[in-house]
């Protein structure tokens, strides 16, 4: 899933600023706050200036008007959102050419049960007593909580978090960035406690 900034700039028709960063490799795309030193992010609005200042992203996609707000590596394009679609496609096509298996940087509990033909991407974490069915594919930076069960053929894209004790059936497909099993929030009224809050 690794591709250099120079290659990504070419894929999306952008200009890489910081020539010494041409060989920096990217393995995923995520938001400014969550990005790591191997990931690309995007900056399109000054409302996210604080997140930009604090980001650990290897580089960002940005337009000319906002490029001066970031001193790190950046790919300057006319339309960052459109460029992002080209970057994601490039990363996906690249990953399809790589051999199946488990990335060296993945962290897997010794109590996890893995089916045959499993694929686990870089920096993915698999918790205690997790059960992965045959042919399950986990993208980069996925977090699978304790006691999670994933049915055969299920595909989890990059940057997905699945909280503990969730169960997904066979051949599910969870898109990038989704969160499964997080606490909900609502309210229930009783005669004694009108509007009492609850969280499952």
PDB file of C-alpha atoms in Angstrom:
ATOM      1  CA  UNK A   1       0.000   0.000   0.000  1.00  0.00           C
ATOM      2  CA  UNK A   2       3.035   2.273  -0.146  1.00  0.00           C
ATOM      3  CA  UNK A   3       3.431   4.899  -2.874  1.00  0.00           C
ATOM      4  CA  UNK A   4       5.749   7.894  -2.961  1.00  0.00           C
ATOM      5  CA  UNK A   5       4.689  11.535  -2.801  1.00  0.00           C
ATOM      6  CA  UNK A   6       6.235  12.081  -6.233  1.00  0.00           C
ATOM      7  CA  UNK A   7       4.067   9.302  -7.666  1.00  0.00           C
ATOM      8  CA  UNK A   8       0.949  10.666  -5.951  1.00  0.00           C
ATOM      9  CA  UNK A   9       1.613  14.167  -7.262  1.00  0.00           C
ATOM     10  CA  UNK A  10       1.836  12.742 -10.767  1.00  0.00           C
ATOM     11  CA  UNK A  11      -1.360  10.701 -10.284  1.00  0.00           C
ATOM     12  CA  UNK A  12      -3.428  13.717  -9.255  1.00  0.00           C
ATOM     13  CA  UNK A  13      -1.772  16.314 -11.495  1.00  0.00           C
ATOM     14  CA  UNK A  14      -0.377  18.266  -8.580  1.00  0.00           C
ATOM     15  CA  UNK A  15       2.904  19.999  -7.727  1.00  0.00           C
ATOM     16  CA  UNK A  16       4.947  18.562  -4.897  1.00  0.00           C
ATOM     17  CA  UNK A  17       6.482  21.279  -2.761  1.00  0.00           C
ATOM     18  CA  UNK A  18       9.552  20.066  -0.937  1.00  0.00           C
ATOM     19  CA  UNK A  19      11.731  18.209  -3.446  1.00  0.00           C
ATOM     20  CA  UNK A  20      13.508  16.263  -0.703  1.00  0.00           C
ATOM     21  CA  UNK A  21      10.155  14.651   0.087  1.00  0.00           C
ATOM     22  CA  UNK A  22       9.705  13.013  -3.323  1.00  0.00           C
ATOM     23  CA  UNK A  23      10.661   9.595  -1.951  1.00  0.00           C
ATOM     24  CA  UNK A  24       8.512   9.816   1.210  1.00  0.00           C
ATOM     25  CA  UNK A  25       6.030   6.930   1.088  1.00  0.00           C
ATOM     26  CA  UNK A  26       2.319   7.017   1.884  1.00  0.00           C
ATOM     27  CA  UNK A  27       0.231   3.988   2.883  1.00  0.00           C
ATOM     28  CA  UNK A  28      -3.163   5.562   3.610  1.00  0.00           C
ATOM     29  CA  UNK A  29      -5.288   8.719   3.614  1.00  0.00           C
ATOM     30  CA  UNK A  30      -7.009  10.105   6.702  1.00  0.00           C
ATOM     31  CA  UNK A  31      -8.050  13.339   8.433  1.00  0.00           C
ATOM     32  CA  UNK A  32      -5.612  15.875   9.864  1.00  0.00           C
ATOM     33  CA  UNK A  33      -6.158  14.935  13.510  1.00  0.00           C
ATOM     34  CA  UNK A  34      -5.665  11.179  13.080  1.00  0.00           C
ATOM     35  CA  UNK A  35      -2.933  11.199  10.441  1.00  0.00           C
ATOM     36  CA  UNK A  36       0.421   9.549  11.130  1.00  0.00           C
ATOM     37  CA  UNK A  37       3.843  10.023   9.573  1.00  0.00           C
ATOM     38  CA  UNK A  38       3.005   7.547   6.784  1.00  0.00           C
ATOM     39  CA  UNK A  39      -0.330   9.078   5.810  1.00  0.00           C
ATOM     40  CA  UNK A  40      -1.633  11.848   3.579  1.00  0.00           C
ATOM     41  CA  UNK A  41      -4.312  14.312   4.610  1.00  0.00           C
ATOM     42  CA  UNK A  42      -6.162  17.244   3.050  1.00  0.00           C
ATOM     43  CA  UNK A  43      -6.568  20.901   4.052  1.00  0.00           C
ATOM     44  CA  UNK A  44      -9.353  22.903   2.403  1.00  0.00           C
ATOM     45  CA  UNK A  45     -10.647  25.343   5.026  1.00  0.00           C
ATOM     46  CA  UNK A  46      -9.047  27.722   7.552  1.00  0.00           C
ATOM     47  CA  UNK A  47     -11.484  26.412  10.177  1.00  0.00           C
ATOM     48  CA  UNK A  48      -9.138  23.437  10.418  1.00  0.00           C
ATOM     49  CA  UNK A  49      -6.025  25.574  10.987  1.00  0.00           C
ATOM     50  CA  UNK A  50      -5.531  24.235  14.525  1.00  0.00           C
ATOM     51  CA  UNK A  51      -5.718  20.631  13.338  1.00  0.00           C
ATOM     52  CA  UNK A  52      -3.285  21.485  10.543  1.00  0.00           C
ATOM     53  CA  UNK A  53      -0.824  22.968  13.026  1.00  0.00           C
ATOM     54  CA  UNK A  54      -0.958  19.823  15.191  1.00  0.00           C
ATOM     55  CA  UNK A  55      -1.089  17.189  12.441  1.00  0.00           C
ATOM     56  CA  UNK A  56       1.474  14.397  12.146  1.00  0.00           C
ATOM     57  CA  UNK A  57       0.613  13.796   8.493  1.00  0.00           C
ATOM     58  CA  UNK A  58       3.520  13.091   6.151  1.00  0.00           C
ATOM     59  CA  UNK A  59       2.039  15.555   3.660  1.00  0.00           C
ATOM     60  CA  UNK A  60      -1.207  17.278   2.696  1.00  0.00           C
ATOM     61  CA  UNK A  61      -3.241  18.010  -0.380  1.00  0.00           C
ATOM     62  CA  UNK A  62      -3.924  21.744  -0.568  1.00  0.00           C
ATOM     63  CA  UNK A  63      -4.709  24.509  -3.059  1.00  0.00           C
ATOM     64  CA  UNK A  64      -2.507  27.526  -3.791  1.00  0.00           C
ATOM     65  CA  UNK A  65      -4.534  29.879  -1.622  1.00  0.00           C
ATOM     66  CA  UNK A  66      -3.986  27.823   1.545  1.00  0.00           C
ATOM     67  CA  UNK A  67      -0.579  26.322   0.788  1.00  0.00           C
ATOM     68  CA  UNK A  68       1.274  28.931   2.838  1.00  0.00           C
ATOM     69  CA  UNK A  69      -0.490  27.726   6.014  1.00  0.00           C
ATOM     70  CA  UNK A  70       1.583  24.532   6.052  1.00  0.00           C
ATOM     71  CA  UNK A  71       5.366  24.326   6.162  1.00  0.00           C
ATOM     72  CA  UNK A  72       5.668  20.579   5.588  1.00  0.00           C
ATOM     73  CA  UNK A  73       5.457  18.527   2.411  1.00  0.00           C
ATOM     74  CA  UNK A  74       2.412  19.354   0.320  1.00  0.00           C
ATOM     75  CA  UNK A  75       0.925  18.496  -3.023  1.00  0.00           C
ATOM     76  CA  UNK A  76      -0.598  21.657  -4.443  1.00  0.00           C
ATOM     77  CA  UNK A  77      -3.636  21.162  -6.680  1.00  0.00           C
ATOM     78  CA  UNK A  78      -6.550  23.220  -7.965  1.00  0.00           C
ATOM     79  CA  UNK A  79      -9.170  20.967  -6.357  1.00  0.00           C
ATOM     80  CA  UNK A  80      -7.932  18.956  -3.323  1.00  0.00           C
ATOM     81  CA  UNK A  81     -11.145  16.932  -3.031  1.00  0.00           C
ATOM     82  CA  UNK A  82     -10.954  15.807  -6.650  1.00  0.00           C
ATOM     83  CA  UNK A  83      -7.245  15.092  -6.254  1.00  0.00           C
ATOM     84  CA  UNK A  84      -8.049  12.947  -3.226  1.00  0.00           C
ATOM     85  CA  UNK A  85     -10.129  10.596  -5.385  1.00  0.00           C
ATOM     86  CA  UNK A  86      -7.110  10.062  -7.657  1.00  0.00           C
ATOM     87  CA  UNK A  87      -4.867   9.423  -4.637  1.00  0.00           C
ATOM     88  CA  UNK A  88      -7.258   6.841  -3.179  1.00  0.00           C
ATOM     89  CA  UNK A  89      -7.512   5.104  -6.536  1.00  0.00           C
ATOM     90  CA  UNK A  90      -3.724   4.994  -6.828  1.00  0.00           C
ATOM     91  CA  UNK A  91      -3.366   3.516  -3.344  1.00  0.00           C
ATOM     92  CA  UNK A  92      -6.077   0.944  -4.040  1.00  0.00           C
ATOM     93  CA  UNK A  93      -4.591  -0.127  -7.360  1.00  0.00           C
ATOM     94  CA  UNK A  94      -1.190  -0.394  -5.743  1.00  0.00           C
ATOM     95  CA  UNK A  95      -2.494  -2.583  -2.913  1.00  0.00           C
ATOM     96  CA  UNK A  96      -4.195  -4.974  -5.336  1.00  0.00           C
ATOM     97  CA  UNK A  97      -0.817  -5.799  -6.822  1.00  0.00           C
ATOM     98  CA  UNK A  98       0.790  -6.662  -3.488  1.00  0.00           C
ATOM     99  CA  UNK A  99       0.798 -10.220  -2.149  1.00  0.00           C
ATOM    100  CA  UNK A 100      -1.796 -11.257   0.397  1.00  0.00           C
ATOM    101  CA  UNK A 101      -0.736 -11.779   3.983  1.00  0.00           C
ATOM    102  CA  UNK A 102      -0.168  -9.957   7.235  1.00  0.00           C
ATOM    103  CA  UNK A 103       1.825  -6.719   7.333  1.00  0.00           C
ATOM    104  CA  UNK A 104       4.889  -6.688   9.550  1.00  0.00           C
ATOM    105  CA  UNK A 105       3.595  -3.650  11.430  1.00  0.00           C
ATOM    106  CA  UNK A 106       0.212  -5.228  12.292  1.00  0.00           C
ATOM    107  CA  UNK A 107      -0.346  -6.016  15.984  1.00  0.00           C
ATOM    108  CA  UNK A 108      -2.366  -9.169  16.608  1.00  0.00           C
ATOM    109  CA  UNK A 109      -3.271 -10.618  19.995  1.00  0.00           C
ATOM    110  CA  UNK A 110      -1.997 -14.127  20.614  1.00  0.00           C
ATOM    111  CA  UNK A 111      -5.552 -15.100  21.592  1.00  0.00           C
ATOM    112  CA  UNK A 112      -7.040 -14.047  18.233  1.00  0.00           C
ATOM    113  CA  UNK A 113      -8.317 -16.784  15.918  1.00  0.00           C
ATOM    114  CA  UNK A 114      -7.501 -16.240  12.236  1.00  0.00           C
ATOM    115  CA  UNK A 115      -9.075 -18.130   9.355  1.00  0.00           C
ATOM    116  CA  UNK A 116      -7.283 -19.062   6.154  1.00  0.00           C
ATOM    117  CA  UNK A 117      -6.334 -16.527   3.452  1.00  0.00           C
ATOM    118  CA  UNK A 118      -6.429 -13.555   5.830  1.00  0.00           C
ATOM    119  CA  UNK A 119      -5.087 -10.157   4.771  1.00  0.00           C
ATOM    120  CA  UNK A 120      -4.149  -7.600   7.444  1.00  0.00           C
ATOM    121  CA  UNK A 121      -2.765  -4.191   6.450  1.00  0.00           C
ATOM    122  CA  UNK A 122      -0.051  -2.011   7.978  1.00  0.00           C
ATOM    123  CA  UNK A 123      -0.498  -0.705  11.539  1.00  0.00           C
ATOM    124  CA  UNK A 124      -3.742  -2.606  12.062  1.00  0.00           C
ATOM    125  CA  UNK A 125      -4.540  -3.797  15.592  1.00  0.00           C
ATOM    126  CA  UNK A 126      -6.478  -7.010  16.312  1.00  0.00           C
ATOM    127  CA  UNK A 127      -7.612  -7.382  19.925  1.00  0.00           C
ATOM    128  CA  UNK A 128      -7.979 -10.277  22.349  1.00  0.00           C
ATOM    129  CA  UNK A 129     -10.181 -13.269  21.454  1.00  0.00           C
ATOM    130  CA  UNK A 130     -11.069 -11.823  18.045  1.00  0.00           C
ATOM    131  CA  UNK A 131     -12.351 -14.353  15.491  1.00  0.00           C
ATOM    132  CA  UNK A 132     -11.702 -13.639  11.811  1.00  0.00           C
ATOM    133  CA  UNK A 133     -13.362 -15.907   9.274  1.00  0.00           C
ATOM    134  CA  UNK A 134     -11.767 -17.244   6.121  1.00  0.00           C
ATOM    135  CA  UNK A 135     -10.754 -14.626   3.579  1.00  0.00           C
ATOM    136  CA  UNK A 136     -11.270 -11.602   5.840  1.00  0.00           C
ATOM    137  CA  UNK A 137      -9.390  -8.514   4.638  1.00  0.00           C
ATOM    138  CA  UNK A 138      -8.424  -5.687   6.987  1.00  0.00           C
ATOM    139  CA  UNK A 139      -7.000  -2.487   5.515  1.00  0.00           C
ATOM    140  CA  UNK A 140      -4.342  -0.216   6.993  1.00  0.00           C
ATOM    141  CA  UNK A 141      -4.814   1.354  10.439  1.00  0.00           C
ATOM    142  CA  UNK A 142      -7.880  -0.707  11.328  1.00  0.00           C
ATOM    143  CA  UNK A 143      -8.652  -1.281  15.018  1.00  0.00           C
ATOM    144  CA  UNK A 144     -10.540  -4.463  15.909  1.00  0.00           C
ATOM    145  CA  UNK A 145     -11.631  -4.526  19.568  1.00  0.00           C
ATOM    146  CA  UNK A 146     -11.620  -7.499  21.919  1.00  0.00           C
ATOM    147  CA  UNK A 147     -14.084 -10.367  21.279  1.00  0.00           C
ATOM    148  CA  UNK A 148     -15.082  -9.081  17.827  1.00  0.00           C
ATOM    149  CA  UNK A 149     -16.266 -11.681  15.288  1.00  0.00           C
ATOM    150  CA  UNK A 150     -16.006 -11.115  11.518  1.00  0.00           C
ATOM    151  CA  UNK A 151     -17.594 -13.584   9.122  1.00  0.00           C
ATOM    152  CA  UNK A 152     -15.896 -15.158   6.124  1.00  0.00           C
ATOM    153  CA  UNK A 153     -15.156 -12.865   3.197  1.00  0.00           C
ATOM    154  CA  UNK A 154     -15.743  -9.639   5.125  1.00  0.00           C
ATOM    155  CA  UNK A 155     -13.697  -6.635   3.956  1.00  0.00           C
ATOM    156  CA  UNK A 156     -12.803  -3.770   6.297  1.00  0.00           C
ATOM    157  CA  UNK A 157     -11.304  -0.729   4.579  1.00  0.00           C
ATOM    158  CA  UNK A 158      -8.585   1.524   6.014  1.00  0.00           C
ATOM    159  CA  UNK A 159      -9.010   3.515   9.237  1.00  0.00           C
ATOM    160  CA  UNK A 160     -12.092   1.636  10.470  1.00  0.00           C
ATOM    161  CA  UNK A 161     -12.668   1.079  14.198  1.00  0.00           C
ATOM    162  CA  UNK A 162     -14.828  -1.799  15.411  1.00  0.00           C
ATOM    163  CA  UNK A 163     -15.530  -1.719  19.130  1.00  0.00           C
ATOM    164  CA  UNK A 164     -15.393  -4.760  21.395  1.00  0.00           C
ATOM    165  CA  UNK A 165     -17.943  -7.581  21.167  1.00  0.00           C
ATOM    166  CA  UNK A 166     -19.369  -6.514  17.799  1.00  0.00           C
ATOM    167  CA  UNK A 167     -20.246  -9.236  15.300  1.00  0.00           C
ATOM    168  CA  UNK A 168     -20.397  -8.878  11.511  1.00  0.00           C
ATOM    169  CA  UNK A 169     -21.669 -11.612   9.216  1.00  0.00           C
ATOM    170  CA  UNK A 170     -20.218 -13.009   6.038  1.00  0.00           C
ATOM    171  CA  UNK A 171     -19.171 -10.881   3.050  1.00  0.00           C
ATOM    172  CA  UNK A 172     -19.770  -7.520   4.742  1.00  0.00           C
ATOM    173  CA  UNK A 173     -17.948  -4.473   3.377  1.00  0.00           C
ATOM    174  CA  UNK A 174     -17.228  -1.573   5.739  1.00  0.00           C
ATOM    175  CA  UNK A 175     -16.005   1.588   4.020  1.00  0.00           C
ATOM    176  CA  UNK A 176     -12.975   3.604   5.124  1.00  0.00           C
ATOM    177  CA  UNK A 177     -13.219   5.660   8.293  1.00  0.00           C
ATOM    178  CA  UNK A 178     -16.380   4.009   9.670  1.00  0.00           C
ATOM    179  CA  UNK A 179     -16.902   3.388  13.386  1.00  0.00           C
ATOM    180  CA  UNK A 180     -18.909   0.325  14.397  1.00  0.00           C
ATOM    181  CA  UNK A 181     -20.274  -0.195  17.896  1.00  0.00           C
ATOM    182  CA  UNK A 182     -19.572   3.217  19.440  1.00  0.00           C
ATOM    183  CA  UNK A 183     -21.818   4.347  22.267  1.00  0.00           C
ATOM    184  CA  UNK A 184     -25.124   5.815  21.195  1.00  0.00           C
ATOM    185  CA  UNK A 185     -26.963   8.597  22.991  1.00  0.00           C
ATOM    186  CA  UNK A 186     -30.642   9.174  23.552  1.00  0.00           C
ATOM    187  CA  UNK A 187     -33.208   9.864  26.235  1.00  0.00           C
ATOM    188  CA  UNK A 188     -36.096   8.066  27.871  1.00  0.00           C
ATOM    189  CA  UNK A 189     -38.797   9.689  29.982  1.00  0.00           C
ATOM    190  CA  UNK A 190     -40.356   8.301  33.134  1.00  0.00           C
ATOM    191  CA  UNK A 191     -42.837   9.837  35.549  1.00  0.00           C
ATOM    192  CA  UNK A 192     -40.066  10.489  38.030  1.00  0.00           C
ATOM    193  CA  UNK A 193     -37.306  11.511  35.668  1.00  0.00           C
ATOM    194  CA  UNK A 194     -38.526  13.413  32.644  1.00  0.00           C
ATOM    195  CA  UNK A 195     -35.897  13.485  29.936  1.00  0.00           C
ATOM    196  CA  UNK A 196     -33.520  11.136  31.749  1.00  0.00           C
ATOM    197  CA  UNK A 197     -30.525  10.376  29.574  1.00  0.00           C
ATOM    198  CA  UNK A 198     -29.266   6.913  28.750  1.00  0.00           C
ATOM    199  CA  UNK A 199     -26.365   5.492  26.826  1.00  0.00           C
ATOM    200  CA  UNK A 200     -26.416   1.842  25.755  1.00  0.00           C
TER     201      UNK A 200
END
